[in-house]
Amino acid sequence: MAPRERIGVYPGTFDPITLGHLDIIRRGAHLVDRLVIGVTNNPAKSPMFSVEERMAMIRREVADVAGIEVVEFDSLLMDFAEREGAGLILRGLRAVADFEYEYQMAGMNQQLNDRIETVFLMADVCLQPIASRLVKEIACYGGKIDKFVTAAVAADVAARLARK
Ligand code: ADP
């Protein structure tokens, strides 16, 4: 019998994708055969980039990583993971600030579907403080964001701000 493919889902808003996200993706890709990056539209967060733009940026940034798929989703995370045939959900854990929310979400998701495990990964220490929200805030005030995102993403952010 052929071994079952291990599929993981990495959900997020990715507005925009940062070096922290990319580090988690690279680490996560080693753990599964196929990693599905689930991009939520999340209009409540008033994103800087449309979900299509965010997906295109992610695809461009992970073009060299094998076994990655980028998919939009706007359903319950556990339903999305089930639909994709995933056995695990990857989340990045930053400082204590993330813990409370992630702990609660993982606990409730466990109640919703006990067959799918949530796995927490830590990004490289120097990438841990990075958050998309702060990247946008720094860029809005004219600060440099090239330590937090790739050059191509920094250019996308600059172009978006110039349009405003
Ligand atoms: P953000 O909170 O930056 O808007 P997302 O909603 O896109 O990010 O986050 C998707 C996932 O990536 C979450 O699990 C989040 O904790 C994780 N993540 C985001 N930035 C980092 C980072 N710098 N290091 C580790 N994990 C991260």
PDB file of C-alpha atoms and ligand atoms in Angstrom:
ATOM      1  CA  MET A   1       0.000   0.000   0.000  1.00  0.00           C
ATOM      2  CA  ALA A   2       1.380   3.439  -0.928  1.00  0.00           C
ATOM      3  CA  PRO A   3       2.110   5.625   2.102  1.00  0.00           C
ATOM      4  CA  ARG A   4      -0.495   8.341   2.613  1.00  0.00           C
ATOM      5  CA  GLU A   5       0.490  11.808   1.562  1.00  0.00           C
ATOM      6  CA  ARG A   6       0.973  14.097   4.581  1.00  0.00           C
ATOM      7  CA  ILE A   7      -0.861  17.339   3.961  1.00  0.00           C
ATOM      8  CA  GLY A   8      -0.655  20.466   6.090  1.00  0.00           C
ATOM      9  CA  VAL A   9      -2.555  23.723   5.983  1.00  0.00           C
ATOM     10  CA  TYR A  10      -0.971  27.062   6.938  1.00  0.00           C
ATOM     11  CA  PRO A  11      -3.754  29.646   7.258  1.00  0.00           C
ATOM     12  CA  GLY A  12      -3.379  33.405   7.531  1.00  0.00           C
ATOM     13  CA  THR A  13      -4.111  36.812   6.120  1.00  0.00           C
ATOM     14  CA  PHE A  14      -0.617  37.431   4.706  1.00  0.00           C
ATOM     15  CA  ASP A  15      -1.246  41.144   4.130  1.00  0.00           C
ATOM     16  CA  PRO A  16       1.534  41.197   3.026  1.00  0.00           C
ATOM     17  CA  ILE A  17       3.654  38.062   3.333  1.00  0.00           C
ATOM     18  CA  THR A  18       6.680  38.741   5.567  1.00  0.00           C
ATOM     19  CA  LEU A  19      10.043  37.064   6.151  1.00  0.00           C
ATOM     20  CA  GLY A  20       8.473  35.582   9.317  1.00  0.00           C
ATOM     21  CA  HIS A  21       5.741  33.876   7.266  1.00  0.00           C
ATOM     22  CA  LEU A  22       8.299  32.675   4.716  1.00  0.00           C
ATOM     23  CA  ASP A  23      10.450  31.149   7.446  1.00  0.00           C
ATOM     24  CA  ILE A  24       7.446  29.265   8.859  1.00  0.00           C
ATOM     25  CA  ILE A  25       6.543  28.074   5.349  1.00  0.00           C
ATOM     26  CA  ARG A  26      10.057  26.731   4.730  1.00  0.00           C
ATOM     27  CA  ARG A  27      10.142  24.984   8.108  1.00  0.00           C
ATOM     28  CA  GLY A  28       6.625  23.614   7.618  1.00  0.00           C
ATOM     29  CA  ALA A  29       7.358  22.351   4.127  1.00  0.00           C
ATOM     30  CA  HIS A  30       9.874  19.901   5.649  1.00  0.00           C
ATOM     31  CA  LEU A  31       7.180  18.375   7.841  1.00  0.00           C
ATOM     32  CA  VAL A  32       4.639  17.489   5.149  1.00  0.00           C
ATOM     33  CA  ASP A  33       4.519  16.304   1.546  1.00  0.00           C
ATOM     34  CA  ARG A  34       2.168  19.089   0.523  1.00  0.00           C
ATOM     35  CA  LEU A  35       1.646  22.397   2.279  1.00  0.00           C
ATOM     36  CA  VAL A  36      -1.503  24.324   1.439  1.00  0.00           C
ATOM     37  CA  ILE A  37      -1.240  28.013   2.272  1.00  0.00           C
ATOM     38  CA  GLY A  38      -4.786  29.146   3.008  1.00  0.00           C
ATOM     39  CA  VAL A  39      -5.352  32.844   2.447  1.00  0.00           C
ATOM     40  CA  THR A  40      -8.372  34.368   4.158  1.00  0.00           C
ATOM     41  CA  ASN A  41     -10.018  37.394   2.668  1.00  0.00           C
ATOM     42  CA  ASN A  42     -10.696  38.945   6.096  1.00  0.00           C
ATOM     43  CA  PRO A  43     -12.356  42.229   5.012  1.00  0.00           C
ATOM     44  CA  ALA A  44     -12.751  43.113   8.708  1.00  0.00           C
ATOM     45  CA  LYS A  45      -8.978  43.733   8.812  1.00  0.00           C
ATOM     46  CA  SER A  46      -9.264  46.254   5.856  1.00  0.00           C
ATOM     47  CA  PRO A  47      -6.379  44.642   3.998  1.00  0.00           C
ATOM     48  CA  MET A  48      -3.898  46.682   1.970  1.00  0.00           C
ATOM     49  CA  PHE A  49      -3.886  44.028  -0.781  1.00  0.00           C
ATOM     50  CA  SER A  50      -6.800  42.084  -2.267  1.00  0.00           C
ATOM     51  CA  VAL A  51      -6.826  38.354  -1.640  1.00  0.00           C
ATOM     52  CA  GLU A  52      -5.828  37.770  -5.299  1.00  0.00           C
ATOM     53  CA  GLU A  53      -2.864  40.129  -4.938  1.00  0.00           C
ATOM     54  CA  ARG A  54      -1.785  38.466  -1.708  1.00  0.00           C
ATOM     55  CA  MET A  55      -2.000  35.021  -3.306  1.00  0.00           C
ATOM     56  CA  ALA A  56       0.071  36.155  -6.295  1.00  0.00           C
ATOM     57  CA  MET A  57       2.706  37.634  -3.957  1.00  0.00           C
ATOM     58  CA  ILE A  58       2.893  34.405  -1.935  1.00  0.00           C
ATOM     59  CA  ARG A  59       3.180  32.281  -5.089  1.00  0.00           C
ATOM     60  CA  ARG A  60       6.017  34.457  -6.336  1.00  0.00           C
ATOM     61  CA  GLU A  61       7.863  34.276  -2.992  1.00  0.00           C
ATOM     62  CA  VAL A  62       7.579  30.496  -2.587  1.00  0.00           C
ATOM     63  CA  ALA A  63       8.257  29.597  -6.217  1.00  0.00           C
ATOM     64  CA  ASP A  64      11.478  27.806  -5.162  1.00  0.00           C
ATOM     65  CA  VAL A  65       9.853  25.700  -2.420  1.00  0.00           C
ATOM     66  CA  ALA A  66       8.555  22.298  -3.523  1.00  0.00           C
ATOM     67  CA  GLY A  67       5.101  21.013  -2.610  1.00  0.00           C
ATOM     68  CA  ILE A  68       3.381  24.330  -1.921  1.00  0.00           C
ATOM     69  CA  GLU A  69      -0.114  25.287  -3.001  1.00  0.00           C
ATOM     70  CA  VAL A  70      -1.801  28.641  -2.386  1.00  0.00           C
ATOM     71  CA  VAL A  71      -5.576  28.571  -1.940  1.00  0.00           C
ATOM     72  CA  GLU A  72      -8.182  31.149  -0.902  1.00  0.00           C
ATOM     73  CA  PHE A  73     -10.623  30.174   1.815  1.00  0.00           C
ATOM     74  CA  ASP A  74     -13.442  31.908   3.635  1.00  0.00           C
ATOM     75  CA  SER A  75     -14.931  29.020   5.567  1.00  0.00           C
ATOM     76  CA  LEU A  76     -14.338  27.588   8.992  1.00  0.00           C
ATOM     77  CA  LEU A  77     -10.656  26.638   9.207  1.00  0.00           C
ATOM     78  CA  MET A  78     -11.403  23.038  10.179  1.00  0.00           C
ATOM     79  CA  ASP A  79     -13.763  22.636   7.201  1.00  0.00           C
ATOM     80  CA  PHE A  80     -11.092  24.040   4.900  1.00  0.00           C
ATOM     81  CA  ALA A  81      -8.448  21.694   6.336  1.00  0.00           C
ATOM     82  CA  GLU A  82     -10.804  18.707   6.008  1.00  0.00           C
ATOM     83  CA  ARG A  83     -11.609  19.631   2.404  1.00  0.00           C
ATOM     84  CA  GLU A  84      -7.904  19.777   1.592  1.00  0.00           C
ATOM     85  CA  GLY A  85      -7.367  16.368   3.210  1.00  0.00           C
ATOM     86  CA  ALA A  86      -4.962  17.892   5.755  1.00  0.00           C
ATOM     87  CA  GLY A  87      -3.919  16.086   8.924  1.00  0.00           C
ATOM     88  CA  LEU A  88      -2.349  19.143  10.471  1.00  0.00           C
ATOM     89  CA  ILE A  89      -2.655  22.877  10.733  1.00  0.00           C
ATOM     90  CA  LEU A  90       0.514  24.904  11.030  1.00  0.00           C
ATOM     91  CA  ARG A  91       0.623  28.092  13.043  1.00  0.00           C
ATOM     92  CA  GLY A  92       3.548  30.320  13.772  1.00  0.00           C
ATOM     93  CA  LEU A  93       3.998  31.260  17.403  1.00  0.00           C
ATOM     94  CA  ARG A  94       5.611  34.575  18.146  1.00  0.00           C
ATOM     95  CA  ALA A  95       5.918  35.967  21.665  1.00  0.00           C
ATOM     96  CA  VAL A  96       3.567  35.428  24.581  1.00  0.00           C
ATOM     97  CA  ALA A  97       1.170  37.826  22.866  1.00  0.00           C
ATOM     98  CA  ASP A  98       0.167  35.162  20.314  1.00  0.00           C
ATOM     99  CA  PHE A  99      -0.149  32.421  22.866  1.00  0.00           C
ATOM    100  CA  GLU A 100      -3.489  33.220  24.479  1.00  0.00           C
ATOM    101  CA  TYR A 101      -5.360  33.505  21.178  1.00  0.00           C
ATOM    102  CA  GLU A 102      -3.621  30.549  19.530  1.00  0.00           C
ATOM    103  CA  TYR A 103      -4.148  28.362  22.621  1.00  0.00           C
ATOM    104  CA  GLN A 104      -7.857  29.090  22.620  1.00  0.00           C
ATOM    105  CA  MET A 105      -8.256  28.625  18.895  1.00  0.00           C
ATOM    106  CA  ALA A 106      -6.328  25.334  18.858  1.00  0.00           C
ATOM    107  CA  GLY A 107      -8.394  24.102  21.802  1.00  0.00           C
ATOM    108  CA  MET A 108     -11.700  24.944  20.175  1.00  0.00           C
ATOM    109  CA  ASN A 109     -10.603  23.557  16.814  1.00  0.00           C
ATOM    110  CA  GLN A 110      -9.689  20.318  18.586  1.00  0.00           C
ATOM    111  CA  GLN A 111     -13.300  20.120  19.802  1.00  0.00           C
ATOM    112  CA  LEU A 112     -14.582  20.735  16.285  1.00  0.00           C
ATOM    113  CA  ASN A 113     -12.385  18.103  14.643  1.00  0.00           C
ATOM    114  CA  ASP A 114     -10.194  15.790  16.687  1.00  0.00           C
ATOM    115  CA  ARG A 115      -8.546  14.225  13.632  1.00  0.00           C
ATOM    116  CA  ILE A 116      -6.640  17.376  12.717  1.00  0.00           C
ATOM    117  CA  GLU A 117      -3.736  18.491  14.918  1.00  0.00           C
ATOM    118  CA  THR A 118      -2.519  22.064  15.298  1.00  0.00           C
ATOM    119  CA  VAL A 119       1.263  22.281  15.205  1.00  0.00           C
ATOM    120  CA  PHE A 120       3.109  25.415  16.343  1.00  0.00           C
ATOM    121  CA  LEU A 121       6.388  26.434  14.799  1.00  0.00           C
ATOM    122  CA  MET A 122       8.815  29.139  15.848  1.00  0.00           C
ATOM    123  CA  ALA A 123      10.416  31.329  13.245  1.00  0.00           C
ATOM    124  CA  ASP A 124      14.110  32.159  13.393  1.00  0.00           C
ATOM    125  CA  VAL A 125      14.704  34.296  16.494  1.00  0.00           C
ATOM    126  CA  CYS A 126      15.461  37.486  14.560  1.00  0.00           C
ATOM    127  CA  LEU A 127      12.275  37.097  12.474  1.00  0.00           C
ATOM    128  CA  GLN A 128       9.936  36.519  15.392  1.00  0.00           C
ATOM    129  CA  PRO A 129       8.909  40.112  16.092  1.00  0.00           C
ATOM    130  CA  ILE A 130       7.762  40.690  12.511  1.00  0.00           C
ATOM    131  CA  ALA A 131       4.029  41.261  12.006  1.00  0.00           C
ATOM    132  CA  SER A 132       2.296  42.329   8.775  1.00  0.00           C
ATOM    133  CA  ARG A 133       0.367  45.005  10.670  1.00  0.00           C
ATOM    134  CA  LEU A 134       3.564  46.674  11.893  1.00  0.00           C
ATOM    135  CA  VAL A 135       5.228  46.368   8.495  1.00  0.00           C
ATOM    136  CA  LYS A 136       2.334  48.365   6.990  1.00  0.00           C
ATOM    137  CA  GLU A 137       2.427  50.884   9.799  1.00  0.00           C
ATOM    138  CA  ILE A 138       6.181  51.474   9.396  1.00  0.00           C
ATOM    139  CA  ALA A 139       5.808  51.809   5.609  1.00  0.00           C
ATOM    140  CA  CYS A 140       2.907  54.273   5.985  1.00  0.00           C
ATOM    141  CA  TYR A 141       5.183  56.559   7.999  1.00  0.00           C
ATOM    142  CA  GLY A 142       7.949  56.309   5.411  1.00  0.00           C
ATOM    143  CA  GLY A 143      10.126  53.821   7.316  1.00  0.00           C
ATOM    144  CA  LYS A 144      12.223  51.142   5.655  1.00  0.00           C
ATOM    145  CA  ILE A 145      10.729  47.652   5.687  1.00  0.00           C
ATOM    146  CA  ASP A 146      13.447  45.767   3.831  1.00  0.00           C
ATOM    147  CA  LYS A 147      14.525  43.876   6.970  1.00  0.00           C
ATOM    148  CA  PHE A 148      11.013  42.447   7.331  1.00  0.00           C
ATOM    149  CA  VAL A 149       9.850  41.566   3.802  1.00  0.00           C
ATOM    150  CA  THR A 150      11.526  40.622   0.515  1.00  0.00           C
ATOM    151  CA  ALA A 151      12.602  43.374  -1.886  1.00  0.00           C
ATOM    152  CA  ALA A 152       9.708  42.506  -4.210  1.00  0.00           C
ATOM    153  CA  VAL A 153       7.132  42.787  -1.421  1.00  0.00           C
ATOM    154  CA  ALA A 154       8.687  46.066  -0.233  1.00  0.00           C
ATOM    155  CA  ALA A 155       8.264  47.364  -3.795  1.00  0.00           C
ATOM    156  CA  ASP A 156       4.614  46.195  -3.854  1.00  0.00           C
ATOM    157  CA  VAL A 157       3.937  48.043  -0.584  1.00  0.00           C
ATOM    158  CA  ALA A 158       5.668  51.202  -1.838  1.00  0.00           C
ATOM    159  CA  ALA A 159       3.655  51.087  -5.071  1.00  0.00           C
ATOM    160  CA  ARG A 160       0.399  50.654  -3.142  1.00  0.00           C
ATOM    161  CA  LEU A 161       1.171  53.579  -0.849  1.00  0.00           C
ATOM    162  CA  ALA A 162       2.170  55.778  -3.808  1.00  0.00           C
ATOM    163  CA  ARG A 163      -1.249  55.136  -5.376  1.00  0.00           C
ATOM    164  CA  LYS A 164      -3.065  56.545  -2.352  1.00  0.00           C
TER     165      LYS A 164
HETATM  166  P1  ADP B   1      -0.176  38.706  10.993  1.00  0.00           P
HETATM  167  O1  ADP B   1      -0.529  38.403  12.422  1.00  0.00           O
HETATM  168  O2  ADP B   1       1.254  39.132  10.837  1.00  0.00           O
HETATM  169  O3  ADP B   1      -1.163  39.565  10.254  1.00  0.00           O
HETATM  170  P2  ADP B   1      -1.229  36.331   9.703  1.00  0.00           P
HETATM  171  O4  ADP B   1      -2.628  36.402  10.151  1.00  0.00           O
HETATM  172  O5  ADP B   1      -1.021  36.399   8.241  1.00  0.00           O
HETATM  173  O6  ADP B   1      -0.197  37.362  10.273  1.00  0.00           O
HETATM  174  O7  ADP B   1      -0.533  35.074  10.339  1.00  0.00           O
HETATM  175  C1  ADP B   1      -0.554  33.789   9.850  1.00  0.00           C
HETATM  176  C2  ADP B   1       0.234  32.891  10.793  1.00  0.00           C
HETATM  177  O8  ADP B   1       1.613  33.243  10.715  1.00  0.00           O
HETATM  178  C3  ADP B   1      -0.135  32.997  12.276  1.00  0.00           C
HETATM  179  O9  ADP B   1      -0.003  31.715  12.841  1.00  0.00           O
HETATM  180  C4  ADP B   1       0.925  33.907  12.829  1.00  0.00           C
HETATM  181  O10 ADP B   1       1.150  33.665  14.212  1.00  0.00           O
HETATM  182  C5  ADP B   1       2.123  33.476  12.000  1.00  0.00           C
HETATM  183  N1  ADP B   1       3.157  34.496  11.931  1.00  0.00           N
HETATM  184  C6  ADP B   1       3.063  35.740  11.411  1.00  0.00           C
HETATM  185  N2  ADP B   1       4.237  36.394  11.527  1.00  0.00           N
HETATM  186  C7  ADP B   1       5.093  35.542  12.162  1.00  0.00           C
HETATM  187  C8  ADP B   1       6.465  35.625  12.606  1.00  0.00           C
HETATM  188  N3  ADP B   1       7.186  36.731  12.448  1.00  0.00           N
HETATM  189  N4  ADP B   1       6.997  34.552  13.208  1.00  0.00           N
HETATM  190  C9  ADP B   1       6.267  33.437  13.403  1.00  0.00           C
HETATM  191  N5  ADP B   1       4.979  33.301  13.025  1.00  0.00           N
HETATM  192  C10 ADP B   1       4.407  34.323  12.416  1.00  0.00           C
END
